[in-house]
Coordinates of C-alpha atoms and ligand atoms in Angstrom, one line a residue:
M1 CA 58.1 30.9 -15.0
T2 CA 54.8 31.4 -17.2
R3 CA 51.9 29.2 -17.0
V4 CA 50.2 28.6 -20.1
L5 CA 46.3 28.6 -19.6
D6 CA 44.7 26.8 -22.8
L7 CA 41.0 28.1 -23.4
P8 CA 38.9 27.7 -26.4
A9 CA 38.6 30.8 -28.4
A10 CA 34.9 30.3 -29.4
G11 CA 33.3 29.2 -26.0
L12 CA 32.1 29.8 -22.8
V13 CA 34.7 30.4 -19.7
L14 CA 33.6 30.5 -16.2
L15 CA 35.9 31.9 -13.8
V16 CA 35.3 30.2 -10.1
G17 CA 36.0 31.5 -7.0
V18 CA 35.2 33.2 -3.6
S19 CA 34.5 37.1 -3.7
G20 CA 38.0 38.4 -3.1
A21 CA 39.7 35.6 -5.0
G22 CA 40.6 37.9 -7.7
K23 CA 38.4 36.9 -10.5
S24 CA 37.6 40.5 -11.5
T25 CA 41.2 41.2 -11.7
F26 CA 42.2 38.1 -13.8
A27 CA 39.5 39.0 -16.0
A28 CA 40.3 42.5 -16.5
R29 CA 44.1 41.1 -17.0
H30 CA 43.7 38.6 -19.8
F31 CA 40.3 39.4 -21.4
R32 CA 38.7 42.5 -23.2
P33 CA 36.2 44.3 -21.2
T34 CA 33.6 43.3 -23.9
Q35 CA 34.2 39.5 -23.2
V36 CA 33.5 39.5 -19.9
V37 CA 30.1 39.3 -18.2
S38 CA 30.0 40.0 -14.5
S39 CA 27.5 39.3 -12.1
D40 CA 28.1 42.3 -9.9
R41 CA 27.9 44.5 -13.1
C42 CA 25.0 43.0 -14.3
R43 CA 23.6 43.5 -10.4
A44 CA 24.4 47.4 -10.8
M45 CA 22.8 47.9 -14.0
V46 CA 19.7 46.4 -12.3
S47 CA 19.9 48.3 -9.5
D48 CA 22.3 50.7 -9.2
D49 CA 24.2 49.0 -6.4
E50 CA 26.7 46.0 -7.2
N51 CA 26.3 44.6 -3.3
D52 CA 22.3 44.9 -3.4
Q53 CA 22.0 41.4 -3.1
S54 CA 17.6 41.5 -3.8
A55 CA 18.9 42.3 -7.4
T56 CA 20.5 39.0 -8.0
A57 CA 17.9 37.0 -9.7
D58 CA 17.2 40.1 -12.2
A59 CA 21.1 40.3 -12.4
F60 CA 21.4 36.7 -13.8
E61 CA 18.6 37.0 -15.6
L62 CA 20.7 39.8 -17.6
L63 CA 23.8 37.9 -17.6
H64 CA 22.3 35.0 -19.0
S65 CA 20.7 36.9 -21.8
V66 CA 24.1 38.5 -22.5
V67 CA 26.1 35.3 -22.2
D68 CA 23.1 33.5 -24.5
R69 CA 23.4 36.4 -27.3
R70 CA 27.3 36.6 -27.4
L71 CA 27.3 32.9 -28.0
R72 CA 24.9 32.8 -30.6
R73 CA 27.9 34.5 -32.3
G74 CA 30.0 32.4 -31.4
L75 CA 32.1 34.8 -29.4
L76 CA 34.4 34.2 -26.5
T77 CA 32.4 34.6 -23.3
V78 CA 33.8 34.8 -19.8
V79 CA 31.5 34.9 -16.9
D80 CA 32.7 36.7 -13.8
A81 CA 30.6 35.2 -10.8
T82 CA 31.8 33.1 -7.9
N83 CA 30.4 30.2 -10.0
L84 CA 30.4 27.9 -6.8
H85 CA 26.9 26.5 -6.9
P86 CA 26.1 23.6 -9.6
H87 CA 22.9 24.7 -10.8
P88 CA 24.0 28.3 -11.9
R89 CA 27.2 26.5 -13.5
Q90 CA 24.9 23.9 -15.4
E91 CA 22.3 26.6 -16.4
L92 CA 25.8 28.4 -18.2
R93 CA 26.7 25.6 -19.5
R94 CA 23.6 24.7 -20.9
I95 CA 23.6 27.8 -22.9
A96 CA 26.8 26.7 -24.6
K97 CA 25.7 23.4 -25.7
K98 CA 22.8 25.1 -27.0
H99 CA 25.2 27.2 -29.3
C100 CA 27.3 24.3 -30.0
L101 CA 30.4 25.9 -28.3
P102 CA 32.7 24.5 -25.4
T103 CA 32.6 25.3 -21.9
A104 CA 36.0 26.1 -19.7
A105 CA 36.8 26.9 -16.3
V106 CA 39.6 28.7 -14.5
V107 CA 39.4 28.3 -10.7
L108 CA 41.2 30.8 -8.2
D109 CA 41.5 28.5 -5.0
L110 CA 44.0 30.7 -3.0
P111 CA 44.5 30.1 0.2
A112 CA 41.8 31.2 3.0
D113 CA 44.1 33.6 5.0
L114 CA 44.6 35.6 1.5
I115 CA 41.4 36.0 1.3
R116 CA 40.3 36.7 4.3
E117 CA 43.2 39.5 4.6
R118 CA 42.1 41.0 1.3
T119 CA 38.5 40.8 1.9
R120 CA 39.1 43.1 5.2
N121 CA 41.1 45.7 3.4
R122 CA 38.4 45.8 0.5
S123 CA 37.6 49.3 -0.1
D124 CA 34.6 48.5 -2.6
R125 CA 32.6 46.1 -0.6
V126 CA 32.2 44.8 2.8
I127 CA 32.2 41.2 2.9
D128 CA 31.5 39.5 6.1
D129 CA 34.0 36.6 7.5
D130 CA 31.0 34.3 7.8
V131 CA 30.1 34.6 4.1
T132 CA 33.7 34.2 3.4
A133 CA 33.9 31.1 5.3
R134 CA 30.9 29.7 3.9
Q135 CA 32.2 30.4 0.2
L136 CA 35.4 28.9 1.0
H137 CA 33.5 25.7 2.0
D138 CA 30.9 25.9 -0.8
L139 CA 34.9 26.0 -2.9
R140 CA 35.7 22.7 -1.5
R141 CA 32.9 21.2 -3.0
A142 CA 32.3 22.8 -6.1
L143 CA 36.2 21.4 -7.0
R144 CA 34.8 18.0 -6.5
Q145 CA 32.3 18.9 -8.9
L146 CA 33.9 20.6 -11.5
D147 CA 36.2 17.5 -12.0
Q148 CA 32.9 15.6 -12.9
E149 CA 31.4 18.2 -15.4
K150 CA 33.5 17.6 -18.0
Y151 CA 35.0 21.0 -19.1
R152 CA 37.0 21.4 -22.4
A153 CA 39.4 22.8 -20.2
L154 CA 40.1 22.9 -16.5
H155 CA 42.6 25.2 -14.5
V156 CA 43.2 25.6 -11.3
L157 CA 45.2 28.3 -9.5
R158 CA 46.2 27.9 -5.9
T159 CA 48.5 30.7 -5.2
P160 CA 49.0 34.1 -5.9
E161 CA 52.1 33.4 -7.7
E162 CA 50.5 30.7 -9.8
V163 CA 47.8 33.6 -10.9
D164 CA 50.8 36.1 -11.3
A165 CA 52.5 33.6 -13.9
A166 CA 49.3 32.8 -15.6
V167 CA 49.2 33.2 -19.3
V168 CA 46.1 32.9 -21.2
R169 CA 46.4 31.1 -24.9
L170 CA 43.2 31.2 -27.0
V171 CA 43.2 28.0 -29.1
P172 CA 40.6 28.1 -32.2
L173 CA 38.3 25.2 -32.3
R174 CA 40.0 22.2 -34.3
C175 CA 37.0 22.7 -37.2
D176 CA 38.4 27.0 -37.4
R177 CA 40.9 26.5 -40.4
S178 CA 39.8 29.8 -41.7
D179 CA 43.6 31.0 -41.4
L180 CA 44.2 28.7 -44.3
R181 CA 43.1 30.7 -47.8
G182 CA 43.7 28.0 -50.5
P183 CA 43.0 27.5 -53.2
F184 CA 41.9 24.3 -52.7
D185 CA 40.7 20.8 -54.6
I186 CA 37.8 19.6 -52.7
I187 CA 37.6 15.7 -53.7
G188 CA 34.4 13.8 -53.2
D189 CA 33.8 10.3 -51.9
V190 CA 36.9 7.7 -53.1
H191 CA 35.3 5.1 -51.4
G192 CA 38.8 2.8 -51.9
C193 CA 39.1 3.8 -55.5
R194 CA 43.0 4.6 -55.4
A195 CA 43.6 4.6 -59.2
E196 CA 41.0 6.7 -60.2
L197 CA 42.3 9.1 -57.3
E198 CA 45.8 8.8 -58.7
E199 CA 44.3 10.3 -62.0
L200 CA 42.5 12.6 -60.5
L201 CA 45.1 14.1 -58.6
H202 CA 47.4 13.8 -61.6
R203 CA 45.0 15.6 -63.5
L204 CA 44.8 18.5 -60.9
G205 CA 48.4 18.9 -61.2
Y206 CA 49.6 17.1 -57.9
R207 CA 52.8 15.2 -58.0
L208 CA 52.3 11.7 -56.9
R209 CA 55.2 10.6 -54.6
R210 CA 55.9 6.6 -54.4
D211 CA 57.5 4.2 -51.5
G212 CA 60.0 1.8 -52.7
Q213 CA 57.3 -1.0 -53.7
G214 CA 55.7 2.0 -55.8
R215 CA 52.7 2.6 -53.6
A216 CA 51.5 6.1 -53.7
V217 CA 52.2 7.5 -50.1
G218 CA 52.0 11.4 -51.0
A219 CA 50.9 14.0 -53.4
H220 CA 52.2 17.4 -53.5
H221 CA 51.1 20.3 -55.4
P222 CA 53.2 23.5 -54.8
D223 CA 50.2 25.9 -54.7
R224 CA 47.2 23.9 -53.7
T225 CA 46.0 21.8 -51.0
A226 CA 43.2 18.8 -51.3
V227 CA 40.6 18.6 -49.0
F228 CA 39.0 15.2 -48.9
V229 CA 35.3 15.3 -48.2
G230 CA 35.3 11.9 -46.4
D231 CA 34.6 8.5 -47.0
L232 CA 37.6 7.5 -48.4
V233 CA 37.0 3.8 -47.6
D234 CA 34.9 0.9 -48.0
R235 CA 33.2 -0.8 -51.4
G236 CA 36.1 -0.1 -53.7
P237 CA 38.9 -2.3 -54.4
D238 CA 41.5 -0.9 -52.4
S239 CA 40.7 1.2 -49.5
P240 CA 44.1 0.6 -47.8
G241 CA 45.8 2.5 -50.8
V242 CA 43.4 5.3 -50.8
L243 CA 44.2 5.9 -46.8
R244 CA 48.0 5.4 -47.4
L245 CA 47.9 8.3 -49.9
V246 CA 45.9 10.8 -48.2
M247 CA 47.2 10.0 -44.6
G248 CA 50.6 10.7 -46.3
M249 CA 49.3 14.1 -48.0
V250 CA 47.5 15.0 -44.9
A251 CA 51.0 14.3 -42.8
D252 CA 53.0 16.4 -45.1
G253 CA 50.4 19.2 -45.3
D254 CA 49.2 18.6 -48.8
A255 CA 45.7 17.9 -47.9
L256 CA 43.0 18.2 -45.0
C257 CA 40.4 15.7 -44.7
V258 CA 37.0 15.7 -42.9
M259 CA 35.6 12.5 -41.4
G260 CA 32.5 10.7 -43.3
N261 CA 30.0 8.1 -42.0
H262 CA 32.2 5.3 -43.4
E263 CA 35.4 6.5 -41.3
N264 CA 33.5 6.7 -38.3
R265 CA 32.2 3.0 -38.6
L266 CA 35.7 1.9 -39.5
V267 CA 36.7 3.4 -36.3
R268 CA 34.3 1.4 -34.2
A269 CA 34.9 -1.9 -36.0
L270 CA 38.7 -1.4 -35.4
R271 CA 38.6 -0.8 -31.8
G272 CA 36.4 -4.2 -31.8
R273 CA 33.2 -2.3 -31.0
A274 CA 29.9 -4.2 -32.7
T275 CA 29.2 -3.0 -35.8
R276 CA 27.5 -4.2 -38.7
L277 CA 29.9 -5.4 -41.3
S278 CA 27.6 -4.1 -44.3
Y279 CA 27.9 -1.3 -46.5
G280 CA 31.3 -2.6 -48.0
L281 CA 33.3 -2.3 -44.2
Q282 CA 34.0 -6.0 -44.4
E283 CA 35.5 -5.7 -47.8
T284 CA 37.7 -2.8 -45.9
L285 CA 38.8 -4.9 -42.7
D286 CA 39.9 -8.0 -45.2
Q287 CA 41.8 -5.6 -47.2
L288 CA 43.6 -4.2 -44.3
G289 CA 44.1 -7.3 -42.6
A290 CA 46.6 -8.4 -45.6
E291 CA 48.6 -5.0 -43.9
T292 CA 50.5 -4.8 -41.2
E293 CA 49.4 -4.1 -37.5
E294 CA 51.4 -0.7 -37.5
F295 CA 49.6 0.4 -40.5
R296 CA 46.2 -0.6 -39.1
D297 CA 47.2 1.3 -35.9
R298 CA 48.3 4.4 -38.1
V299 CA 44.7 4.2 -39.9
L300 CA 42.7 4.0 -36.7
S301 CA 44.7 6.9 -35.0
F302 CA 44.0 8.8 -38.3
C303 CA 40.4 8.2 -38.6
A304 CA 39.6 8.6 -35.1
G305 CA 41.3 11.7 -35.1
L306 CA 39.8 13.1 -38.2
V307 CA 37.6 16.7 -37.7
D308 CA 33.7 16.5 -38.5
H309 CA 34.2 19.8 -40.9
Y310 CA 36.4 22.8 -41.7
V311 CA 35.5 26.4 -42.1
L312 CA 38.4 27.5 -44.4
D313 CA 39.2 30.4 -46.0
G314 CA 38.4 33.3 -43.5
G315 CA 34.7 31.5 -43.3
N316 CA 34.1 31.8 -47.1
L317 CA 34.4 27.8 -47.4
V318 CA 33.0 25.1 -45.3
V319 CA 33.7 21.2 -46.1
A320 CA 31.6 18.4 -44.0
H321 CA 31.0 15.4 -45.6
A322 CA 27.2 15.2 -45.5
G323 CA 27.0 19.2 -45.5
L324 CA 26.4 21.6 -42.7
K325 CA 23.8 24.4 -41.8
E326 CA 25.1 27.5 -40.9
E327 CA 24.3 27.9 -37.5
Y328 CA 26.6 24.8 -37.4
H329 CA 29.5 26.3 -38.8
G330 CA 32.6 26.6 -36.7
R331 CA 30.9 25.0 -34.0
S332 CA 31.8 21.7 -31.9
S333 CA 28.9 19.4 -30.4
G334 CA 27.8 16.0 -31.0
R335 CA 24.8 17.3 -32.6
V336 CA 27.0 19.2 -35.0
R337 CA 28.8 15.9 -35.8
A338 CA 26.0 13.6 -36.1
F339 CA 24.6 16.4 -38.9
A340 CA 27.9 16.5 -40.8
L341 CA 28.3 12.8 -41.0
Y342 CA 25.2 11.6 -41.9
G343 CA 22.8 14.8 -42.6
E344 CA 19.3 15.4 -41.1
T345 CA 17.3 12.5 -41.9
T346 CA 13.4 12.4 -41.0
G347 CA 13.5 8.9 -39.8
E348 CA 11.5 7.0 -42.6
V349 CA 13.2 5.1 -45.1
D350 CA 12.6 5.2 -49.0
D351 CA 11.6 2.4 -51.4
Y352 CA 15.4 0.9 -51.0
G353 CA 15.2 1.1 -47.7
L354 CA 17.2 4.2 -47.2
P355 CA 17.1 7.4 -44.8
V356 CA 15.0 10.2 -46.1
R357 CA 16.9 13.4 -46.0
L358 CA 15.9 16.3 -45.4
P359 CA 16.7 18.8 -48.1
W360 CA 18.9 21.6 -45.7
A361 CA 20.6 22.7 -49.2
R362 CA 17.5 23.7 -50.3
D363 CA 16.6 25.9 -47.4
Y364 CA 20.6 27.4 -47.2
R365 CA 20.9 30.7 -47.1
G366 CA 24.5 31.4 -45.9
R367 CA 27.4 33.1 -46.9
A368 CA 30.0 30.4 -47.2
V369 CA 30.1 28.0 -49.7
V370 CA 29.4 24.5 -48.4
V371 CA 31.0 21.6 -50.1
H372 CA 30.1 18.1 -49.5
G373 CA 29.8 14.3 -50.2
H374 CA 27.7 11.6 -49.1
V375 CA 24.8 11.7 -51.6
P376 CA 25.9 10.2 -54.8
A377 CA 24.3 10.9 -58.1
S378 CA 25.2 11.2 -61.8
D379 CA 26.4 14.8 -61.9
T380 CA 27.0 18.1 -59.5
M381 CA 24.4 20.8 -59.1
W382 CA 24.6 24.1 -57.2
V383 CA 22.0 24.3 -54.9
N384 CA 21.8 28.0 -53.5
N385 CA 25.7 28.0 -52.2
T386 CA 26.3 24.2 -51.5
L387 CA 27.9 21.6 -54.1
C388 CA 27.5 17.9 -53.3
V389 CA 30.6 16.6 -55.2
D390 CA 30.2 12.7 -54.6
T391 CA 29.3 11.5 -58.3
G392 CA 29.7 7.7 -57.2
C393 CA 32.9 6.8 -58.8
V394 CA 33.0 3.4 -56.9
F395 CA 29.1 2.9 -58.2
G396 CA 30.9 3.2 -61.9
G397 CA 30.4 7.2 -62.3
K398 CA 33.0 9.5 -61.8
L399 CA 35.6 10.9 -59.4
T400 CA 34.8 14.8 -58.9
A401 CA 36.7 17.6 -57.7
L402 CA 35.8 20.9 -57.1
R403 CA 38.3 23.8 -57.8
Y404 CA 38.2 26.6 -55.6
P405 CA 37.8 29.5 -55.6
E406 CA 37.7 28.8 -59.3
R407 CA 34.4 26.8 -59.3
E408 CA 35.9 24.4 -62.0
I409 CA 34.8 21.0 -62.0
V410 CA 37.4 18.2 -62.9
D411 CA 36.5 14.6 -62.7
V412 CA 37.9 11.1 -63.8
P413 CA 35.7 8.3 -65.0
A414 CA 35.4 5.2 -62.8
E415 CA 37.3 2.2 -64.4
R416 CA 34.3 0.1 -63.9
V417 CA 31.4 -0.8 -61.8
W418 CA 33.4 -1.5 -58.7
Y419 CA 30.4 -2.3 -56.4
D420 CA 26.7 -2.7 -57.7
R421 CA 24.3 -0.9 -55.6
G422 CA 21.5 -2.2 -57.5
R423 CA 19.9 0.8 -58.8
P424 CA 21.8 3.5 -61.7
L425 CA 23.4 6.9 -60.5
E426 CA 20.7 9.3 -61.3
P427 CA 21.0 13.2 -62.1
R428 CA 20.2 15.8 -59.3
S429 CA 16.9 17.5 -59.1
Ligands
GDP501 P1 36.6 39.0 -7.0 O1 35.6 39.5 -6.0 O2 37.0 37.5 -7.1 O3 36.4 39.4 -8.3 O4 38.2 39.6 -6.6 P2 38.7 41.2 -7.3 O5 39.3 40.8 -8.4 O6 37.8 42.2 -7.0 O7 39.9 41.4 -6.0 C1 39.4 40.8 -4.9 C2 40.5 42.1 -4.0 O8 41.8 41.2 -4.1 C3 40.7 43.2 -4.9 O9 41.1 44.5 -3.7 C4 42.0 43.2 -5.5 O10 42.9 44.4 -5.6 C5 42.9 42.0 -4.5 N1 43.6 41.3 -5.8 C6 42.9 40.5 -6.7 N2 44.1 40.2 -7.3 C7 44.8 40.1 -6.6 C8 46.4 39.9 -7.0 O11 46.5 39.1 -7.8 N3 47.6 40.4 -6.1 C9 47.1 41.2 -5.2 N4 48.2 41.6 -4.5 N5 46.0 41.7 -4.9 C10 44.6 41.2 -5.8
MG502 MG1 34.7 40.6 -8.7

């Protein structure tokens, strides 16, 4: 029987256990040597002696520095240290958080007798029985604290058999779909414009699938995958119809969809949390009111489960609702999510009362093409390697798709002005 330990493929893994628990052995068995940063090795590097406790401060400074540099590159980093005390653990988690990466922990909590026997037989090191006793005590306390520290994954192995049976499975972050090579059709903010979406998919060569009532519930292209930049809902005439179609496409593997700020608000509203019913949310809730409870539940779990961005095509393409600066590509944290959904704002509002956005795209120097929505205008315009495909269909503009990698624009004009925002769509500048 194997026991599969799921760990994030990008991020920090803390090994936790007393001296002699088998952390270094475990690390050598499951990870590449360069992925493991060991406090004992760092001690040896700065003092020539793995056991020189007076070198501990220098050793940890070195260890933190290596962890910091590896995580900045998004590399899996395993810390082989006892990690029995909350402050050192917190410091390491802080570094992972700084780089918007998750932390997981693997605890080796083996029987005390076995530990004592192993430490006494150890040839490379002498560890006093009272040191072991103190560490075993610290481990009991650490086990309680670890539960509160909210790790992406927390695995506790309690017997040598469990340790032997362990198999590490590295799980990519949800945003990492670099395995998908496309080609893609990246579709801008739909905002409930179902008829225009059906027309656009048809123009892109997708074959629409309808249910017994004639409602579009899917669309398939033999070679291509659609990618929605979010804001499927609000303001427009048929948000449920758009959701039904896009949910069907995603379920069938014909489309991907990232979360827009409007889906985020819809999730809050459907969960009964206090939310202003502005910017078209009331219309969506009214439209959903005419649907079945089962459909509303599906909408909630679909929207709540949307990822904030996708890294596609081997890292060459990033899709996020409001765009994403390079240091956040392939990362996962509250900061990444806030940027992907809302962009970065100055905290000020413009003459129309709308938040003033920072021009992240103008400073973008990344290798990946970033395609996004969120900011409606009458046209599209490449800014460095980024493109906004929100052409304000719901405001009477058009619904736009970018064919990738061809970089062709395909668009469909709005049937009418569905929502008057009191000012015209302007060209990008
Ligand atoms: P660490 O101090 O937690 O890094 O522990 P080590 O990995 O250095 O292991 C301590 C001692 O236990 C060494 O002598 C190892 O050979 C032994 N050991 C570690 N893991 C195992 C294991 O799974 N089975 C057995 N039989 N011995 C182990
Ligand atoms: Mg060790």
